[in-house]
CSV table of C-alpha atoms and ligand atoms in Angstrom, one decimal:
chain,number,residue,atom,x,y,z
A,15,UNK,CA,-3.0,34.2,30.5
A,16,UNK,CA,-4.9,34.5,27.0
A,17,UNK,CA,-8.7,35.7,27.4
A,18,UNK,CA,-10.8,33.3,26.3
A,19,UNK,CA,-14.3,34.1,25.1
A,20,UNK,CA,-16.8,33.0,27.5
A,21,UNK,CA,-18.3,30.3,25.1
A,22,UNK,CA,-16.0,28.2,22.8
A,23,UNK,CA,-18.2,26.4,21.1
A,24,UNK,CA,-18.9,28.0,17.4
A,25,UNK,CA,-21.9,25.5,16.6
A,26,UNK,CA,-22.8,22.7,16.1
A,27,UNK,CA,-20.5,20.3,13.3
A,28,UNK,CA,-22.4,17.1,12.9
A,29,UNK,CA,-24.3,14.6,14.0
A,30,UNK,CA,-23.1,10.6,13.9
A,31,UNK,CA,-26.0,8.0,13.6
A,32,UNK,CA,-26.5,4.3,13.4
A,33,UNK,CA,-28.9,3.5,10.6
A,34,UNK,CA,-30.5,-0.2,10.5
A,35,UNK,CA,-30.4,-0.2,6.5
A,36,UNK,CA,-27.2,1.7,6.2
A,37,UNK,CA,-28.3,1.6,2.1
A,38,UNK,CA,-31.8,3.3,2.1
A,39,UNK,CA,-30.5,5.7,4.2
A,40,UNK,CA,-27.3,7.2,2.3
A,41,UNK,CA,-29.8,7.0,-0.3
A,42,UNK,CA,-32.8,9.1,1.6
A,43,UNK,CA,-30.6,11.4,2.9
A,44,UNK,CA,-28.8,11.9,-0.5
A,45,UNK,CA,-32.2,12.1,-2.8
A,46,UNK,CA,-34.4,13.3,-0.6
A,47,UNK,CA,-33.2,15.1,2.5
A,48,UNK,CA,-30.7,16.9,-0.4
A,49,UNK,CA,-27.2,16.7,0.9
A,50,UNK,CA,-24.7,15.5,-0.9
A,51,UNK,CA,-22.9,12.3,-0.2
A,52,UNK,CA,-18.8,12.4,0.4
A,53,UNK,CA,-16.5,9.4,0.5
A,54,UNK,CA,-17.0,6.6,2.4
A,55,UNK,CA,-14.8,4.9,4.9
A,56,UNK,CA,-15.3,1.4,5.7
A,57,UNK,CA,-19.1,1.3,7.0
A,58,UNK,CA,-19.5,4.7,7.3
A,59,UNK,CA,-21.4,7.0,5.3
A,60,UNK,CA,-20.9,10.4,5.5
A,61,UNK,CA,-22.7,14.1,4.4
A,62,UNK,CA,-21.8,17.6,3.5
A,63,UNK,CA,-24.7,20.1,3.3
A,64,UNK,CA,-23.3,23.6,1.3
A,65,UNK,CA,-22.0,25.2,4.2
A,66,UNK,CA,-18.3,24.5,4.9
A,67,UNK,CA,-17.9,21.7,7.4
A,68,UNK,CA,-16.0,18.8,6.0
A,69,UNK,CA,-19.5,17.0,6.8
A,70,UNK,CA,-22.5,17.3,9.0
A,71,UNK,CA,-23.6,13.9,8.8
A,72,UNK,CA,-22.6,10.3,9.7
A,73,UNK,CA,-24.1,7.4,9.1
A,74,UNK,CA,-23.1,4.0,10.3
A,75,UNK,CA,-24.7,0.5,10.7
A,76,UNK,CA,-26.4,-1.4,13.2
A,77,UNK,CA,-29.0,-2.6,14.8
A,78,UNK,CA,-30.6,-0.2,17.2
A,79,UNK,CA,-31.0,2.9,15.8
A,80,UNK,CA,-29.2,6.1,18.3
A,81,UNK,CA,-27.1,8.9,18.1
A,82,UNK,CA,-23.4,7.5,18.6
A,83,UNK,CA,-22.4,11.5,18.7
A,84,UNK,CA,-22.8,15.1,18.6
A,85,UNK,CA,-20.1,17.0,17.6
A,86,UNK,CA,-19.1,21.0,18.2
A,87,UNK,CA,-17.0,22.7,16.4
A,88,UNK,CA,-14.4,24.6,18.3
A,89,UNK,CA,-12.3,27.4,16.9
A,90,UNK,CA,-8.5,26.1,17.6
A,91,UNK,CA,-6.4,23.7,19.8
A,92,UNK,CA,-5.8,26.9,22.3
A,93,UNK,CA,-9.4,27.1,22.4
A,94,UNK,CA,-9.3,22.6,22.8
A,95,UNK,CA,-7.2,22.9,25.1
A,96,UNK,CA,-9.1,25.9,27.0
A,97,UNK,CA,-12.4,23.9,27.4
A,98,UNK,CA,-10.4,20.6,27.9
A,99,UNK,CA,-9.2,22.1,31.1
A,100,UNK,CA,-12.8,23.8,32.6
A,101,UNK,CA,-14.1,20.1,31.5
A,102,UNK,CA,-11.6,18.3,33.8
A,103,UNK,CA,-11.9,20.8,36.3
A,104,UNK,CA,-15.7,20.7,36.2
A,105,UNK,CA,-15.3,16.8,37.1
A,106,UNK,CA,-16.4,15.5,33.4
A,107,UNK,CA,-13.4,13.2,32.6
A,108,UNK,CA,-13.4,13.9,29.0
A,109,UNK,CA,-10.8,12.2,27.0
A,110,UNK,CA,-7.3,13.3,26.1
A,111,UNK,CA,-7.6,15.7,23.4
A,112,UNK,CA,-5.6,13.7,20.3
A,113,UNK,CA,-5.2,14.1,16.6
A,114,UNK,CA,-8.6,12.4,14.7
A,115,UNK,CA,-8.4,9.8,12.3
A,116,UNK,CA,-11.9,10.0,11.0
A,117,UNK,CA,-12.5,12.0,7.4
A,118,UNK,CA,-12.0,15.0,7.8
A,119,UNK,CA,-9.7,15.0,10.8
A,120,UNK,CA,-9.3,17.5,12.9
A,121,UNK,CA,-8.0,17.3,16.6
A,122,UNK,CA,-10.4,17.4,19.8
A,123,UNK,CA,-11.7,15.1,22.3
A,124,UNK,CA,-15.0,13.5,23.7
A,125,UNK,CA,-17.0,13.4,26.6
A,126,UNK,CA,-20.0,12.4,28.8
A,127,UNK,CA,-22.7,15.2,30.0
A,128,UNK,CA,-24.8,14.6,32.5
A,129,UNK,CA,-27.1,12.4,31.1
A,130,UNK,CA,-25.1,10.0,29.4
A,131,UNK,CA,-24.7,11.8,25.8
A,132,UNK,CA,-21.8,11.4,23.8
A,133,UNK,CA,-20.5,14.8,22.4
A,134,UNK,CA,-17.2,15.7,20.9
A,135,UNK,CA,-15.5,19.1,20.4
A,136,UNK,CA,-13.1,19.6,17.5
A,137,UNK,CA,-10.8,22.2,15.6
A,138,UNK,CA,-8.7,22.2,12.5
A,139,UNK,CA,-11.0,19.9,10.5
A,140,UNK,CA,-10.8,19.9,6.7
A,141,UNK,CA,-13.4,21.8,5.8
A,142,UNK,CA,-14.6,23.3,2.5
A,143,UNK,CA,-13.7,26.4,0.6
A,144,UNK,CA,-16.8,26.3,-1.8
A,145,UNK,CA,-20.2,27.5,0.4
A,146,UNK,CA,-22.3,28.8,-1.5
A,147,UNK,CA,-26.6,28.4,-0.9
A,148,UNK,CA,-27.8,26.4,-3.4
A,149,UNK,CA,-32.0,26.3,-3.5
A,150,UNK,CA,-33.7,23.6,-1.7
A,151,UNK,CA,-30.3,22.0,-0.5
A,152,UNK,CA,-29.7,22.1,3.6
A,153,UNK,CA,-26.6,24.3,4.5
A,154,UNK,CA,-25.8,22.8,7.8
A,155,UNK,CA,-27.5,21.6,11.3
A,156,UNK,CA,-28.9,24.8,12.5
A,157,UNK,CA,-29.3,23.1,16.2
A,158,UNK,CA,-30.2,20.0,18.1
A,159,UNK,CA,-33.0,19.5,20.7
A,160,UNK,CA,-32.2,17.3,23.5
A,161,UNK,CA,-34.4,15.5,25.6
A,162,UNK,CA,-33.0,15.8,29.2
A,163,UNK,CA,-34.1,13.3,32.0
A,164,UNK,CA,-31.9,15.3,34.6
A,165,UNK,CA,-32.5,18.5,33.5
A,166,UNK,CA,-31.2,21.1,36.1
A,167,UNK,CA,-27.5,18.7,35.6
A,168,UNK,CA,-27.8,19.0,31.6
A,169,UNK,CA,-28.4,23.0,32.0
A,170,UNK,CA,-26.0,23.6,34.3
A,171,UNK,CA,-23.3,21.9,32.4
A,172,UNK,CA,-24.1,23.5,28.7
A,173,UNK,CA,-24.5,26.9,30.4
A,174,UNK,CA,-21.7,27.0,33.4
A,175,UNK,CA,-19.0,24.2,32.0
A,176,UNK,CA,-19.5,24.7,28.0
A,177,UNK,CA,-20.6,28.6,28.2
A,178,UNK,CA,-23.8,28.8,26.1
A,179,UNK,CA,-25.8,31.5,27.2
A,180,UNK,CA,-29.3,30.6,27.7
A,181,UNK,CA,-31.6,32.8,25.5
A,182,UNK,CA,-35.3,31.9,25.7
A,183,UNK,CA,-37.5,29.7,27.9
A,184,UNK,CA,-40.6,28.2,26.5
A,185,UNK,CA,-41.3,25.5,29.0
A,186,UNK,CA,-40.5,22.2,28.6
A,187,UNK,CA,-38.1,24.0,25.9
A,188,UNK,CA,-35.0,25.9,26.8
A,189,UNK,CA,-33.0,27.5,23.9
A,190,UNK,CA,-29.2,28.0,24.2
A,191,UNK,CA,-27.1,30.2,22.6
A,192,UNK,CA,-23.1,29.9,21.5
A,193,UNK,CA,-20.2,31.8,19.7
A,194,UNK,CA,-22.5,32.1,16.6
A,195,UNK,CA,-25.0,34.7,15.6
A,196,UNK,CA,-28.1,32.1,15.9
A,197,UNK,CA,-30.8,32.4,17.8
A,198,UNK,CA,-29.8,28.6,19.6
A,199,UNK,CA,-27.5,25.8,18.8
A,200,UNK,CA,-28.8,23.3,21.4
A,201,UNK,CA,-32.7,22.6,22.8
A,202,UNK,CA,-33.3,21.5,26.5
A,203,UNK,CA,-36.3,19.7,26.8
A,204,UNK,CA,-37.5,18.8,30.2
A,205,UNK,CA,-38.9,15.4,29.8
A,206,UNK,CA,-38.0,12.5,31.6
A,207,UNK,CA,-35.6,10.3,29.3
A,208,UNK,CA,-32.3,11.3,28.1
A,209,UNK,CA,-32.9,10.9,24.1
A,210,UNK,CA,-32.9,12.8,20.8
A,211,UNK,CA,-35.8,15.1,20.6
A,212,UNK,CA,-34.8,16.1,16.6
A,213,UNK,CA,-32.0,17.1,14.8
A,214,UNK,CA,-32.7,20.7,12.5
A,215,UNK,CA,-31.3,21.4,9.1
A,216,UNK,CA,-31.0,24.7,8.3
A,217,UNK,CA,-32.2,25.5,4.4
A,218,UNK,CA,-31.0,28.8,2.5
A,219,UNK,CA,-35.5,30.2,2.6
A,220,UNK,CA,-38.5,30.1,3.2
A,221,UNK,CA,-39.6,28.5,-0.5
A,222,UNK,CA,-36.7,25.6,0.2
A,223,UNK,CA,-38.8,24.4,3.4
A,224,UNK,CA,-41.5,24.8,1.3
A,225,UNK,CA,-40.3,22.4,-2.0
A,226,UNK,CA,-39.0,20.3,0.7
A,227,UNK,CA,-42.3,19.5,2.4
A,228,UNK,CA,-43.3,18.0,-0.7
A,229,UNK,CA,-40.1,16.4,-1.8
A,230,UNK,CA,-40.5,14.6,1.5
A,231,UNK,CA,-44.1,14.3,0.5
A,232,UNK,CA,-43.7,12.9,-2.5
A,233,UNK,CA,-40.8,9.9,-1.1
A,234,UNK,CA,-43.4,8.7,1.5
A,235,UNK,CA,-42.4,11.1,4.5
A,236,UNK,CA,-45.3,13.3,5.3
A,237,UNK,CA,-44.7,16.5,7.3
A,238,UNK,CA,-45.7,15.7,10.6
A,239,UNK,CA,-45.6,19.5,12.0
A,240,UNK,CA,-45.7,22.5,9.9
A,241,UNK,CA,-45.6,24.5,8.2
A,242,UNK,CA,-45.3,26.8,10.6
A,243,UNK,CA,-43.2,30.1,12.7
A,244,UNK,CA,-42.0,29.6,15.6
A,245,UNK,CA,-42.0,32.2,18.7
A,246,UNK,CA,-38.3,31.5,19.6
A,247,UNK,CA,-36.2,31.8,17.2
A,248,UNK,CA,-38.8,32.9,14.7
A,249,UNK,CA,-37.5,30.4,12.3
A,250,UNK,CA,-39.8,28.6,10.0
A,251,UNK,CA,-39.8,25.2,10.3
A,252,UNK,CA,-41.4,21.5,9.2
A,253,UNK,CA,-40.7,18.2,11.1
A,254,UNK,CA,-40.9,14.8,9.8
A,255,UNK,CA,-40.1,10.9,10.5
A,256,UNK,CA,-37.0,10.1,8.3
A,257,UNK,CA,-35.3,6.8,8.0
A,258,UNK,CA,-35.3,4.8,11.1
A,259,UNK,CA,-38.4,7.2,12.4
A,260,UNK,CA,-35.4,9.3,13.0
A,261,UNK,CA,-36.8,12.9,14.0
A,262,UNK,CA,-35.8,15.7,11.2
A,263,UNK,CA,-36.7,19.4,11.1
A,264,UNK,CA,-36.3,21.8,8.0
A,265,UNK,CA,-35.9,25.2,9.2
A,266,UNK,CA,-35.2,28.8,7.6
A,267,UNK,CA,-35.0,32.2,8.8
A,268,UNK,CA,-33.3,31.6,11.6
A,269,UNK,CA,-33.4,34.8,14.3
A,270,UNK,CA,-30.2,35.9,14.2
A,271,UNK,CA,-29.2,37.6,17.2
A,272,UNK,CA,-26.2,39.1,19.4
A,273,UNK,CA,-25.2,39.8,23.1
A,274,UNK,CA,-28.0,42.6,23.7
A,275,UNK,CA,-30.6,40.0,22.9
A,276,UNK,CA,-33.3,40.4,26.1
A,277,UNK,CA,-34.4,36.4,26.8
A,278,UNK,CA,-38.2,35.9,27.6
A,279,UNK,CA,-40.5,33.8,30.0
A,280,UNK,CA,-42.6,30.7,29.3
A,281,UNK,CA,-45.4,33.5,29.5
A,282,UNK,CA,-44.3,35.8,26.5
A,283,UNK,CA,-44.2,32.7,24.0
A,284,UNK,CA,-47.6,31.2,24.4
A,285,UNK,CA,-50.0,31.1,21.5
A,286,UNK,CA,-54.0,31.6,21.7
A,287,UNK,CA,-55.8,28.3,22.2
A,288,UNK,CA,-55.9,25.9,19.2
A,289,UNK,CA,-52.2,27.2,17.6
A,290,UNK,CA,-49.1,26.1,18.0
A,291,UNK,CA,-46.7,28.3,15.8
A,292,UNK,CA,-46.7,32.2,15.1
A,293,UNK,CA,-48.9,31.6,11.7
A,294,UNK,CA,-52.1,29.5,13.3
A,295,UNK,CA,-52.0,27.8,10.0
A,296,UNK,CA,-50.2,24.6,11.7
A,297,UNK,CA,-51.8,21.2,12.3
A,298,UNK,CA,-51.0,20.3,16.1
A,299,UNK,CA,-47.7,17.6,16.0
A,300,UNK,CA,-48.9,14.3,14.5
A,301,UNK,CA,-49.2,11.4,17.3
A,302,UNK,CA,-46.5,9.4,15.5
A,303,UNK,CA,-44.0,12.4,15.9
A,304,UNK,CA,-45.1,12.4,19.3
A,305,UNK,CA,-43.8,9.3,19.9
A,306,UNK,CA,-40.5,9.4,17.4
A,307,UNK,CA,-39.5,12.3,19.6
A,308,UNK,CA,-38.1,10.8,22.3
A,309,UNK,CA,-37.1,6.8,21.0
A,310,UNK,CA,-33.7,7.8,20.4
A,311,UNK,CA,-31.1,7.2,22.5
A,312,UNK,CA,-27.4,7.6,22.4
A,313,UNK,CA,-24.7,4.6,22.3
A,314,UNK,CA,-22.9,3.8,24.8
A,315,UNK,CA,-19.1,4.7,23.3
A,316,UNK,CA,-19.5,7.6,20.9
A,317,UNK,CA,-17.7,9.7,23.1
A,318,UNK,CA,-14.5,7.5,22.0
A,319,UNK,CA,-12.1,8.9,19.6
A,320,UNK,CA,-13.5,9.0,16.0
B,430,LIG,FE1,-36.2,22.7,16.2
């Protein structure tokens, strides 16, 4: 028997969405979100940011606007194979693990969670050998914050079935941890529908959030929260309504942490009255990301093969 780390998920790979006006997105997130655009397949579009992942976007077209999937990146098919088996054990029913004819490729499989979300795990994708930062240009999704309608189900399968260690609790947040050095890779938040709370990009500094607040600014998309510091995570960060209303963070400075990290209470993170990041320079979140922060819900068959 091979020892297995006790989480085999390295991060998160990519998100898949549909986009109503498949067009002004590709060229949004191309011109104004700053990640470069790789080639097409059939309706799809898809996105690489500078990191190494083959892409970290995917676009497709339709009417409702949703995730179709979320997709973890996996270190090998012993590890697939590994987490397949602790799924299927666990009483998931993810799908036979098969070779992926999607760009990129890769092998892996798909699967439900407990509220309905479509995520996919996959290994030997063809990823990048140039990954160098480049100012003002998103390296990759740093995490993504989940709305979760059965929350004590969604926790108990990211923590006991996929193995991410739950860091910090900032109630209605919780912030979990994989086989990466950042702070969190996935947000709970206890709400009561089972959406997309927002998807964060991870940008090289401080100055690229900065020039991207009024990049976004200056193509119509206000910042809607930010800037600011958060407590967990004490990464900086600025949300905003992209294409579709679709929620979008920019954040830098990411805590970077390991396994001696000490997780805190719901009481350690709260700010004085009238603040709501580590700064106190913040507006409160807009009303409009408010709402955009829990309209978006997953397909029904993105945990399909790809
Ligand atoms: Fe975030």
């Amino acid at each position: 028997m091979i020892d297995m780390p006790s989480c085999l998920i390295r991060g998160v790979r990519s998100v898949e969405l549909v986009a109503s006006n498949l067009d002004e997105a590709a060229r949004f997130y191309e011109m104004v979100w700053n990640l470069q655009p790789m080639p097409a397949r059939n309706d799809a579009r898809l996105f690489r940011g500078t990191g190494a992942y083959h892409h970290v976007l995917g676009l497709h077209l339709g009417a409702q606007p949703a995730v179709i999937r979320i997709v973890f990146d996996v270190a090998d098919r012993q590890a697939i194979a590994h987490l397949h088996r602790t799924m299927s054990a666990a009483g998931v029913k993810p799908t036979a693990p098969a070779e992926l004819a999607a760009p990129g490729g890769g092998y892996g499989f798909g699967c439900k969670d407990p509220d309905g979300r479509n995520l996919f795990f996959v290994c030997d994708c063809a990823d990048h050998a140039d990954s160098e930062d480049r100012a003002d240009h998103p390296r990759r999704i740093a995490h993504v914050n989940l709305n979760a309608r059965d929350f004590n189900a969604s926790l108990a399968f990211f923590t006991d079935v996929l193995g991410f260690r739950m860091v910090d609790e900032n109630a209605p947040l919780w912030f979990l941890h994989c086989a990466n050095r950042d702070h969190c890779s996935i947000v709970l938040a206890k709400t009561d529908l089972p959406t997309l709370n927002h998807i964060a990009f991870e940008m090289p500094d401080c100055d690229s959030v900065m020039r991207g607040i009024g990049r976004m600014k200056d193509a119509g998309y206000p910042v809607e929260w930010g800037p600011g510091r958060h407590g967990p995570g004490n990464n900086v960060f600025a949300y905003f309504c992209g294409p579709d209303e679709v929620p979008l963070e920019y954040a830098a400075e990411i805590l970077q942490i390991d396994e001696t990290y000490q997780p805190r209470s719901s009481a350690h993170w709260k700010y004085t009255p009238g603040r709501s990041d580590q700064w106190g320079i913040t507006q409160p979140r807009s009303p409009r990301y408010y709402r955009v922060q829990r309209l978006f819900g997953f397909t029904a068959d993105g945990d399909r093969i790809i």
